[in-house]
Amino acid sequence: VVTCGGETSTLPVRVKNMSSKDKKKETLLGLHTKREEDFGKWYSQVVTCGEMIEYYDISGCYILRPHAYAIWESIKDYFDAEIKKMGVENAYFPCFVSEKVLNAEKDHIEGFAPEVAWVTRSGNSELEEPIAVRPTSETVMYPVFANWIRSHRDLPLKINQWCNVVRWEFKHPTPFIRSREFLWQEGHTAYASKGEADVEVRQVLDLYRAVYEDLLCVPVVQGVKSEKEKFAGGLYTTTVEAFVPMTGRGIQGGTSHCLGQNFAKMFNIEFEEESGVKKMVWQNSWGLTTRTIGVMIMVHGDNKGLVLPPRVAPLQVVVVPIPNSKLSEQQQAELKAGAKVLHESLLGAKIRSRLDDRDNYTPGWKYNHWELKGVPLRCEFGPRDLDNGTCIMVRRDNAAKEVVKVEEIAARAQAIMNEMQKDMLARAVAERNSMVTTVLEWKDFTPALEKRHMVIAPWCEDPETEEEVKKRSGAESEGGAAKSLCIPFEQPPLPEGTKCFVSGRPATCWTLWGRSY
């Protein structure tokens, strides 16, 4: 008996000499809630039953189980290799920051103030000065940058760290999506010119796009945040915005900020040019978190459980021998040996494989178990397959089956996984695109939201109208208020004379709007 997703269920375990009466008590291993009926409950079940997280006794904090952490490692390995090609070096800075330093940049700390966790006591003694736990590391790193940068020869400075951060204040914790502690990478760089900084901002943003689209099969929109939504204290913020069709909500996938010279002025980060003139540096910061995993689950998961893209799946193929009670002991041994050969062929081709030859579970139970965990391919191997020199490959994403020759299993498994990777992204793109509505007048805005759609609309970029959108959409709908998600870099034509859908004044751009996480 296990508790999964808040409910207790009995897992079917086939043991030798099980009576027919006992077999009738056998239940299916799986989720108790369908995505379309209660998405929040389904999500909670799929991350626990799929062995991604374990709940913890502090609200908003979660244990990342090996199945989830391995996915984060795949993301980390890919991104880390790419930024090193750009000359970025990894370092580690303390997780604590003094109150004085944290408050050095007023706009910055005001943006994070409600989320900052403070250490005020050590044992039974009160600290003379409270110490903050980093919500982000600008104020931790930049005083040191001022020591490291003296000359134009010290630039560019490109530092990244892989760490955890704590952001305490929020109402609705959701595993991976919104938690009080999460893992991320944060890059912090300094340049002699704005032009160099601008180039890097877009370089990193495209790497974030690649993480989502090439690794996780999740389509994103690249764009720039509005003045209201940009990073506190920064010059401008670029973003990759994902979309969860089942809830009709956008979700910020990763951000790359140009900080301008604001922090350089606060922390006196300056360099001397060859001419001897002293100037302030131009800075960027950029970050990607374990939220990536939650977005992937929400976009691809189904009523059987997780559906993992092959490139990041910790386990890519599971080999399941199918014994037959009529087989002799020798035939049983030959079947297991044949399944082991398949497994070893896959491992030899550097495919992440597991042989599930446990005797105390039925093949049906194993199918359900590995489907729940999202393993991309299942290799079924029974007595007939042994005789024919074949096996049956079953895709997790669409349940398609294919008979494959034993000697071709490694090559064919890799080819099928490549097809899956492309198909999963194509399906997600098609679904996302079908849920974007073009709106020219306010009267069509809220009805589009009610259909769980994002909206692309002409806008005048006035911050007051953005606040008006939030208030009016919230008042007109029970589903919640909308906000600007981003101003996409890829802009549809904007005919001369096009009016802002909110104010009626001349529009300056097309903007993506929607409800969001």
Coordinates of C-alpha atoms in Angstrom, one line a residue:
V1 CA 0.0 0.0 0.0
V2 CA 1.4 3.4 -1.0
T3 CA 0.2 7.0 -0.7
C4 CA 0.4 8.7 -4.0
G5 CA -0.9 12.2 -4.8
G6 CA -2.6 12.4 -1.4
E7 CA -4.5 9.2 -2.0
T8 CA -3.9 5.6 -0.9
S9 CA -3.8 2.8 -3.4
T10 CA -2.8 -0.8 -3.5
L11 CA -0.1 -1.6 -6.1
P12 CA -0.6 -4.9 -8.0
V13 CA 2.2 -7.3 -7.2
R14 CA 2.2 -10.7 -8.9
V15 CA 3.7 -13.4 -6.7
K16 CA 4.1 -17.1 -7.4
N17 CA 1.0 -19.2 -6.7
M18 CA -1.3 -16.2 -6.7
S19 CA -4.9 -17.5 -6.6
S20 CA -7.5 -16.3 -9.2
K21 CA -9.3 -14.7 -6.3
D22 CA -6.2 -12.7 -5.3
K23 CA -5.7 -11.7 -9.0
K24 CA -9.1 -10.0 -9.0
K25 CA -7.9 -7.7 -6.2
E26 CA -5.1 -6.6 -8.4
T27 CA -5.5 -2.8 -9.1
L28 CA -3.9 -0.6 -11.7
L29 CA -0.9 1.5 -10.8
G30 CA -1.7 5.0 -12.0
L31 CA -3.2 8.4 -11.4
H32 CA -6.5 8.9 -9.8
T33 CA -7.3 12.3 -11.4
K34 CA -7.5 13.3 -15.1
R35 CA -5.8 16.4 -16.4
E36 CA -8.9 17.8 -17.9
E37 CA -10.9 17.3 -14.6
D38 CA -8.6 18.9 -12.0
F39 CA -5.3 20.0 -13.4
G40 CA -3.8 21.1 -10.1
K41 CA -4.6 17.7 -8.4
W42 CA -3.4 15.8 -11.5
Y43 CA -0.1 17.8 -11.4
S44 CA 0.4 17.1 -7.7
Q45 CA -0.2 13.4 -8.3
V46 CA 2.0 13.1 -11.4
V47 CA 5.1 14.7 -9.7
T48 CA 4.7 12.4 -6.7
C49 CA 3.6 9.2 -8.4
G50 CA 6.1 9.8 -11.1
E51 CA 8.8 9.9 -8.4
M52 CA 9.9 13.5 -9.3
I53 CA 9.5 15.1 -5.8
E54 CA 8.7 14.3 -2.2
Y55 CA 6.8 16.8 -0.1
Y56 CA 8.6 18.3 2.9
D57 CA 7.4 19.5 6.2
I58 CA 8.1 23.2 5.4
S59 CA 5.5 24.6 3.0
G60 CA 6.9 25.5 -0.4
C61 CA 10.0 23.3 0.0
Y62 CA 10.4 20.0 -1.9
I63 CA 12.8 17.1 -2.1
L64 CA 14.0 16.6 -5.7
R65 CA 14.2 12.8 -6.2
P66 CA 16.8 11.3 -8.5
H67 CA 14.4 11.1 -11.4
A68 CA 14.0 14.9 -11.3
Y69 CA 17.5 15.7 -10.4
A70 CA 18.8 13.7 -13.4
I71 CA 16.7 15.9 -15.7
W72 CA 18.2 19.0 -14.1
E73 CA 21.7 17.6 -14.6
S74 CA 20.9 17.1 -18.3
I75 CA 19.9 20.7 -18.6
K76 CA 22.9 21.8 -16.6
D77 CA 25.4 19.8 -18.6
Y78 CA 24.0 21.2 -21.9
F79 CA 23.9 24.8 -20.8
D80 CA 27.2 24.8 -18.9
A81 CA 29.0 23.5 -21.9
E82 CA 27.5 26.2 -24.1
I83 CA 28.3 29.1 -21.8
K84 CA 31.8 27.9 -21.4
K85 CA 32.2 28.2 -25.2
M86 CA 31.3 31.9 -24.7
G87 CA 34.1 32.2 -22.2
V88 CA 32.0 32.1 -19.0
E89 CA 33.6 30.7 -15.9
N90 CA 31.9 29.1 -12.9
A91 CA 32.4 30.3 -9.4
Y92 CA 30.5 30.1 -6.1
F93 CA 29.5 33.0 -3.8
P94 CA 28.1 32.9 -0.2
C95 CA 24.3 32.5 0.2
F96 CA 24.2 35.2 2.9
V97 CA 24.2 39.0 2.3
S98 CA 24.3 41.8 4.8
E99 CA 21.3 44.1 5.2
K100 CA 23.5 47.1 4.3
V101 CA 24.7 45.6 1.0
L102 CA 21.3 44.3 0.1
N103 CA 19.8 47.7 0.5
A104 CA 22.4 49.4 -1.6
E105 CA 20.3 49.4 -4.8
K106 CA 16.9 50.8 -3.8
D107 CA 14.8 49.7 -6.9
H108 CA 16.3 46.3 -6.8
I109 CA 15.6 45.5 -3.2
E110 CA 12.1 46.9 -3.4
G111 CA 11.4 44.4 -6.1
F112 CA 12.5 41.5 -3.9
A113 CA 11.7 42.8 -0.4
P114 CA 8.6 40.7 0.3
E115 CA 10.5 37.5 -0.7
V116 CA 13.7 38.0 1.3
A117 CA 14.2 35.5 4.2
W118 CA 16.2 36.8 7.1
V119 CA 18.5 35.1 9.7
T120 CA 18.0 37.0 13.0
R121 CA 19.3 34.5 15.6
S122 CA 22.2 32.1 16.2
G123 CA 21.3 29.5 18.8
N124 CA 19.8 31.6 21.7
S125 CA 21.5 34.8 20.8
E126 CA 20.0 37.5 18.6
L127 CA 22.3 38.7 15.8
E128 CA 23.5 42.3 16.0
E129 CA 22.6 42.7 12.3
P130 CA 20.1 40.5 10.4
I131 CA 21.5 38.6 7.5
A132 CA 19.5 37.9 4.3
V133 CA 19.5 34.6 2.5
R134 CA 20.1 35.4 -1.2
P135 CA 17.0 35.9 -3.4
T136 CA 19.5 36.6 -6.2
S137 CA 23.2 37.5 -6.1
E138 CA 23.7 40.9 -7.7
T139 CA 24.4 42.5 -4.3
V140 CA 26.6 39.6 -3.2
M141 CA 28.8 39.6 -6.3
Y142 CA 29.1 43.2 -7.4
P143 CA 31.1 44.6 -4.4
V144 CA 33.7 41.9 -5.4
F145 CA 33.4 42.8 -9.1
A146 CA 34.5 46.3 -8.1
N147 CA 37.7 44.8 -6.6
W148 CA 38.4 42.5 -9.6
I149 CA 37.8 45.1 -12.3
R150 CA 40.4 48.0 -12.6
S151 CA 41.5 48.1 -16.2
H152 CA 40.0 47.5 -19.7
R153 CA 42.3 44.4 -19.6
D154 CA 40.0 43.0 -16.9
L155 CA 37.1 43.0 -19.3
P156 CA 34.9 41.3 -20.2
L157 CA 34.3 39.5 -16.9
K158 CA 32.0 36.5 -17.2
I159 CA 30.9 34.7 -14.1
N160 CA 28.2 32.0 -13.6
Q161 CA 27.2 30.1 -10.5
W162 CA 25.0 27.0 -10.0
C163 CA 23.3 27.3 -6.7
N164 CA 20.1 27.6 -4.7
V165 CA 18.1 30.7 -3.8
V166 CA 15.3 31.4 -1.4
R167 CA 12.3 33.6 -2.1
W168 CA 9.9 33.3 0.7
E169 CA 6.7 35.3 0.1
F170 CA 4.0 33.7 -2.0
K171 CA 0.5 32.2 -1.6
H172 CA 0.3 29.2 -3.8
P173 CA 3.4 27.0 -3.8
T174 CA 3.6 24.5 -6.7
P175 CA 6.4 22.0 -7.1
F176 CA 9.0 23.3 -9.6
I177 CA 6.8 26.2 -10.7
R178 CA 6.8 28.3 -7.5
S179 CA 8.8 27.2 -4.5
R180 CA 10.5 28.9 -1.6
E181 CA 13.9 27.3 -2.4
F182 CA 14.9 26.4 -6.0
L183 CA 18.0 25.5 -8.0
W184 CA 19.2 27.7 -10.8
Q185 CA 22.1 29.1 -12.6
E186 CA 22.8 32.8 -12.5
G187 CA 25.2 34.5 -14.9
H188 CA 26.7 37.9 -14.1
T189 CA 28.9 39.7 -16.6
A190 CA 30.6 43.0 -17.2
Y191 CA 31.6 44.7 -20.4
A192 CA 33.3 47.9 -21.6
S193 CA 30.4 48.8 -23.9
K194 CA 26.6 48.5 -24.2
G195 CA 26.9 47.0 -27.6
E196 CA 28.9 44.0 -26.3
A197 CA 26.4 43.6 -23.4
D198 CA 23.4 43.6 -25.8
V199 CA 25.0 40.9 -28.0
E200 CA 25.4 38.6 -25.0
V201 CA 21.8 39.2 -23.7
R202 CA 20.5 37.7 -26.9
Q203 CA 23.1 34.9 -27.1
V204 CA 22.0 33.7 -23.7
L205 CA 18.4 34.1 -24.4
D206 CA 18.8 31.8 -27.5
L207 CA 20.4 29.2 -25.3
Y208 CA 17.3 29.3 -23.0
R209 CA 15.2 28.9 -26.1
A210 CA 17.3 25.8 -27.0
V211 CA 16.9 24.3 -23.5
Y212 CA 13.1 24.5 -23.9
E213 CA 12.7 23.7 -27.5
D214 CA 15.6 21.4 -28.3
L215 CA 15.8 19.5 -25.0
L216 CA 12.4 19.8 -23.4
C217 CA 10.2 20.0 -26.6
V218 CA 8.4 23.1 -25.2
P219 CA 7.9 26.0 -27.6
V220 CA 8.7 29.5 -26.3
V221 CA 8.2 33.1 -27.5
Q222 CA 11.3 35.3 -27.3
G223 CA 10.7 38.9 -26.5
V224 CA 11.4 41.8 -24.2
K225 CA 9.5 42.6 -21.0
S226 CA 7.5 45.8 -20.6
E227 CA 8.9 48.5 -18.3
K228 CA 6.4 47.4 -15.6
E229 CA 7.5 43.7 -15.9
K230 CA 11.3 44.2 -16.3
F231 CA 13.8 43.1 -13.7
A232 CA 13.9 45.6 -10.8
G233 CA 16.9 47.9 -11.2
G234 CA 17.7 46.7 -14.7
L235 CA 17.8 48.6 -18.0
Y236 CA 15.7 46.0 -19.9
T237 CA 14.7 42.3 -19.6
T238 CA 14.4 39.7 -22.3
T239 CA 12.5 36.6 -21.8
V240 CA 11.4 33.2 -23.2
E241 CA 7.7 32.7 -22.5
A242 CA 6.1 29.3 -22.5
F243 CA 2.4 28.4 -22.4
V244 CA 0.4 25.7 -20.6
P245 CA -2.6 24.8 -22.8
M246 CA -4.5 23.0 -20.1
T247 CA -4.7 26.1 -17.9
G248 CA -4.4 28.7 -20.6
R249 CA -1.6 30.4 -18.7
G250 CA 1.7 31.8 -19.8
I251 CA 4.8 31.1 -17.8
Q252 CA 8.1 32.9 -17.7
G253 CA 10.7 30.3 -18.8
G254 CA 14.0 32.2 -18.3
T255 CA 15.2 35.8 -18.4
S256 CA 18.3 37.6 -19.7
H257 CA 18.7 41.1 -18.4
C258 CA 20.8 44.1 -19.4
L259 CA 21.4 45.9 -16.2
G260 CA 22.9 48.9 -17.9
Q261 CA 25.2 50.9 -15.6
N262 CA 22.9 51.2 -12.7
F263 CA 24.6 48.6 -10.5
A264 CA 28.0 49.8 -11.6
K265 CA 27.2 53.2 -10.2
M266 CA 25.9 51.7 -7.0
F267 CA 28.9 49.5 -6.4
N268 CA 31.5 51.7 -8.1
I269 CA 32.5 49.2 -10.7
E270 CA 34.7 51.1 -13.1
F271 CA 37.6 50.5 -15.4
E272 CA 40.4 52.6 -17.0
E273 CA 40.5 52.8 -20.7
E274 CA 43.8 52.7 -22.7
S275 CA 43.6 56.5 -22.8
G276 CA 43.5 56.7 -19.0
V277 CA 39.8 57.8 -18.9
K278 CA 37.7 56.0 -16.2
K279 CA 34.3 54.6 -17.2
M280 CA 31.5 52.5 -15.6
V281 CA 31.1 49.0 -16.9
W282 CA 27.9 47.7 -18.6
Q283 CA 26.4 44.6 -16.9
N284 CA 24.1 41.7 -17.6
S285 CA 22.6 39.0 -15.5
W286 CA 20.7 36.0 -16.6
G287 CA 19.0 33.0 -14.9
L288 CA 17.3 29.6 -15.6
T289 CA 15.7 27.5 -12.9
T290 CA 14.3 24.1 -12.1
R291 CA 11.0 25.6 -13.2
T292 CA 12.0 24.2 -16.6
I293 CA 11.1 20.7 -15.3
G294 CA 7.6 21.8 -14.1
V295 CA 6.8 23.4 -17.5
M296 CA 7.9 20.3 -19.3
I297 CA 5.6 18.1 -17.1
M298 CA 2.6 20.4 -17.6
V299 CA 3.0 20.6 -21.4
H300 CA 3.6 16.9 -22.1
G301 CA 2.2 14.9 -19.3
D302 CA -1.0 12.9 -19.8
N303 CA -3.5 10.8 -17.8
K304 CA -1.0 7.9 -17.6
G305 CA 1.7 10.1 -16.1
L306 CA 4.9 11.8 -17.2
V307 CA 5.9 12.0 -20.9
L308 CA 9.6 12.7 -21.0
P309 CA 11.5 13.9 -24.1
P310 CA 14.2 11.3 -24.9
R311 CA 17.1 13.9 -24.8
V312 CA 16.5 14.5 -21.0
A313 CA 14.9 11.3 -19.9
P314 CA 17.0 9.7 -17.2
L315 CA 16.0 6.3 -18.5
Q316 CA 15.4 6.2 -22.3
V317 CA 14.4 2.5 -22.8
V318 CA 13.1 -0.1 -20.5
V319 CA 13.4 -3.8 -21.6
V320 CA 10.5 -5.9 -20.2
P321 CA 10.7 -9.7 -20.7
I322 CA 7.3 -11.4 -20.9
P323 CA 7.4 -14.8 -19.3
N324 CA 4.9 -17.5 -20.0
S325 CA 3.8 -20.0 -17.4
K326 CA 4.0 -22.8 -20.0
L327 CA 7.7 -22.3 -20.6
S328 CA 10.2 -24.7 -19.1
E329 CA 12.9 -23.5 -16.7
Q330 CA 15.4 -23.6 -19.6
Q331 CA 13.1 -21.6 -21.8
Q332 CA 12.6 -19.1 -19.1
A333 CA 16.3 -18.7 -18.7
E334 CA 16.8 -18.3 -22.5
L335 CA 14.1 -15.6 -22.5
K336 CA 15.9 -13.7 -19.7
A337 CA 19.2 -14.1 -21.4
G338 CA 17.8 -12.8 -24.7
A339 CA 16.3 -9.7 -22.9
K340 CA 19.7 -9.1 -21.3
V341 CA 21.4 -9.1 -24.7
L342 CA 18.9 -6.5 -25.9
H343 CA 19.6 -4.4 -22.8
E344 CA 23.4 -4.6 -23.3
S345 CA 23.1 -3.7 -27.0
L346 CA 21.3 -0.5 -26.0
L347 CA 23.9 0.3 -23.3
G348 CA 26.7 -0.3 -25.8
A349 CA 25.1 2.3 -28.0
K350 CA 25.1 4.8 -25.1
I351 CA 21.4 4.6 -24.7
R352 CA 20.2 4.8 -21.1
S353 CA 18.5 1.4 -20.7
R354 CA 17.2 -0.7 -17.8
L355 CA 16.3 -4.4 -17.8
D356 CA 13.2 -4.9 -15.6
D357 CA 13.3 -8.7 -15.1
R358 CA 11.8 -8.7 -11.6
D359 CA 9.8 -11.8 -11.0
N360 CA 7.4 -10.4 -8.4
Y361 CA 5.7 -7.9 -10.7
T362 CA 3.5 -8.7 -13.7
P363 CA 4.4 -7.3 -17.1
G364 CA 1.2 -5.2 -17.0
W365 CA 2.3 -3.7 -13.7
K366 CA 5.7 -2.9 -15.2
Y367 CA 4.1 -1.2 -18.3
N368 CA 2.0 1.0 -16.0
H369 CA 5.0 1.8 -13.7
W370 CA 7.3 2.9 -16.5
E371 CA 4.6 4.8 -18.4
L372 CA 3.9 6.7 -15.1
K373 CA 7.6 7.6 -15.0
G374 CA 7.6 8.8 -18.6
V375 CA 10.2 6.4 -20.0
P376 CA 10.2 7.2 -23.8
L377 CA 10.5 3.6 -25.1
R378 CA 9.4 0.2 -23.9
C379 CA 11.0 -2.9 -25.4
E380 CA 8.7 -6.0 -25.0
F381 CA 10.4 -9.4 -25.4
G382 CA 8.3 -12.6 -25.2
P383 CA 8.7 -16.2 -26.2
R384 CA 7.5 -15.5 -29.8
D385 CA 10.0 -12.7 -30.1
L386 CA 12.8 -15.0 -28.8
D387 CA 11.9 -17.5 -31.6
N388 CA 11.7 -14.8 -34.3
G389 CA 14.7 -12.8 -33.2
T390 CA 12.6 -9.7 -32.8
C391 CA 11.2 -7.4 -30.1
I392 CA 8.4 -4.9 -29.9
M393 CA 9.2 -1.2 -29.3
V394 CA 6.4 0.9 -27.9
R395 CA 6.5 4.7 -27.8
R396 CA 5.4 6.5 -24.6
D397 CA 4.2 9.6 -26.4
N398 CA 1.7 8.0 -28.8
A399 CA 1.7 4.3 -27.9
A400 CA 2.8 3.4 -31.4
K401 CA 4.2 -0.2 -31.7
E402 CA 6.9 -1.4 -34.0
V403 CA 8.5 -4.9 -34.5
V404 CA 12.2 -4.6 -34.5
K405 CA 14.9 -7.1 -35.3
V406 CA 17.2 -7.9 -32.3
E407 CA 20.3 -7.0 -34.2
E408 CA 18.8 -3.6 -35.1
I409 CA 17.5 -2.6 -31.7
A410 CA 20.1 0.0 -30.9
A411 CA 20.0 1.8 -34.2
R412 CA 16.2 1.7 -34.4
A413 CA 15.7 2.8 -30.8
Q414 CA 17.9 5.9 -31.5
A415 CA 16.0 6.7 -34.7
I416 CA 12.6 6.3 -32.9
M417 CA 13.7 8.6 -30.1
N418 CA 14.9 11.2 -32.6
E419 CA 11.4 11.0 -34.2
M420 CA 9.8 11.4 -30.8
Q421 CA 11.8 14.5 -30.0
K422 CA 10.7 16.2 -33.2
D423 CA 7.1 15.0 -32.9
M424 CA 6.7 16.2 -29.3
L425 CA 7.9 19.7 -30.2
A426 CA 5.7 19.8 -33.3
R427 CA 2.6 18.8 -31.4
A428 CA 3.3 21.3 -28.7
V429 CA 3.9 24.1 -31.2
A430 CA 0.6 23.3 -33.0
E431 CA -1.4 23.3 -29.8
R432 CA 0.2 26.5 -28.6
N433 CA -0.4 28.3 -31.9
S434 CA -4.0 27.2 -32.0
M435 CA -4.5 29.0 -28.6
V436 CA -3.2 32.4 -29.6
T437 CA -5.9 34.9 -30.6
T438 CA -5.3 38.3 -32.4
V439 CA -7.3 41.0 -30.8
L440 CA -7.7 44.6 -32.1
E441 CA -10.4 45.9 -29.7
W442 CA -10.9 45.5 -25.9
K443 CA -14.3 43.9 -26.4
D444 CA -12.6 40.8 -27.8
F445 CA -9.9 40.6 -25.1
T446 CA -11.6 39.0 -22.1
P447 CA -13.6 36.5 -24.3
A448 CA -10.3 35.2 -25.7
L449 CA -9.0 34.8 -22.1
E450 CA -12.1 32.8 -21.2
K451 CA -11.2 30.3 -24.0
R452 CA -7.8 29.8 -22.2
H453 CA -6.0 31.6 -25.0
M454 CA -3.1 34.0 -25.1
V455 CA -3.7 37.3 -26.9
I456 CA -1.6 39.2 -29.4
A457 CA -2.7 42.8 -29.6
P458 CA -1.4 46.2 -30.7
W459 CA -0.3 48.3 -27.8
C460 CA 0.9 51.9 -27.1
E461 CA 3.4 50.7 -24.4
D462 CA 1.9 53.1 -21.8
P463 CA 2.4 51.7 -18.3
E464 CA -0.9 53.1 -17.1
T465 CA -2.8 51.2 -19.8
E466 CA -1.0 48.0 -18.7
E467 CA -2.3 48.5 -15.2
E468 CA -5.8 49.1 -16.7
V469 CA -5.6 45.8 -18.6
K470 CA -4.9 44.0 -15.3
K471 CA -7.8 45.7 -13.5
R472 CA -10.4 45.5 -16.2
S473 CA -9.6 41.8 -17.1
G474 CA -9.7 40.9 -13.5
A475 CA -13.1 42.6 -13.0
E476 CA -14.6 41.1 -16.1
S477 CA -13.5 37.5 -15.6
E478 CA -13.6 35.0 -12.8
G479 CA -10.5 33.3 -14.3
G480 CA -8.1 36.0 -13.1
A481 CA -6.4 39.1 -14.4
A482 CA -4.2 39.2 -17.5
K483 CA -0.9 41.0 -17.9
S484 CA 1.7 41.6 -20.6
L485 CA 3.9 38.5 -21.1
C486 CA 6.3 40.0 -23.6
I487 CA 6.8 42.2 -26.7
P488 CA 7.8 39.5 -29.2
F489 CA 11.0 40.0 -31.2
E490 CA 9.2 38.6 -34.2
Q491 CA 6.6 41.3 -34.9
P492 CA 3.7 40.9 -37.3
P493 CA 3.3 43.9 -39.7
L494 CA 1.8 46.9 -37.8
P495 CA -0.1 49.0 -40.4
E496 CA 0.1 52.7 -40.1
G497 CA -2.8 54.1 -38.1
T498 CA -3.3 50.9 -36.0
K499 CA -4.8 51.8 -32.6
C500 CA -3.9 50.5 -29.2
F501 CA -6.5 47.9 -28.2
V502 CA -6.8 49.5 -24.7
S503 CA -6.3 53.3 -25.1
G504 CA -7.2 53.9 -28.7
R505 CA -4.0 55.9 -29.2
P506 CA -1.5 55.0 -31.9
A507 CA 0.0 51.5 -31.3
T508 CA 3.8 51.1 -31.3
C509 CA 4.1 47.3 -31.2
W510 CA 2.3 44.0 -31.0
T511 CA 2.4 42.6 -27.4
L512 CA 1.6 39.1 -26.1
W513 CA -0.9 39.1 -23.2
G514 CA -2.4 36.4 -21.0
R515 CA -3.0 35.0 -17.6
S516 CA 0.2 33.7 -16.1
Y517 CA 1.8 31.7 -13.3

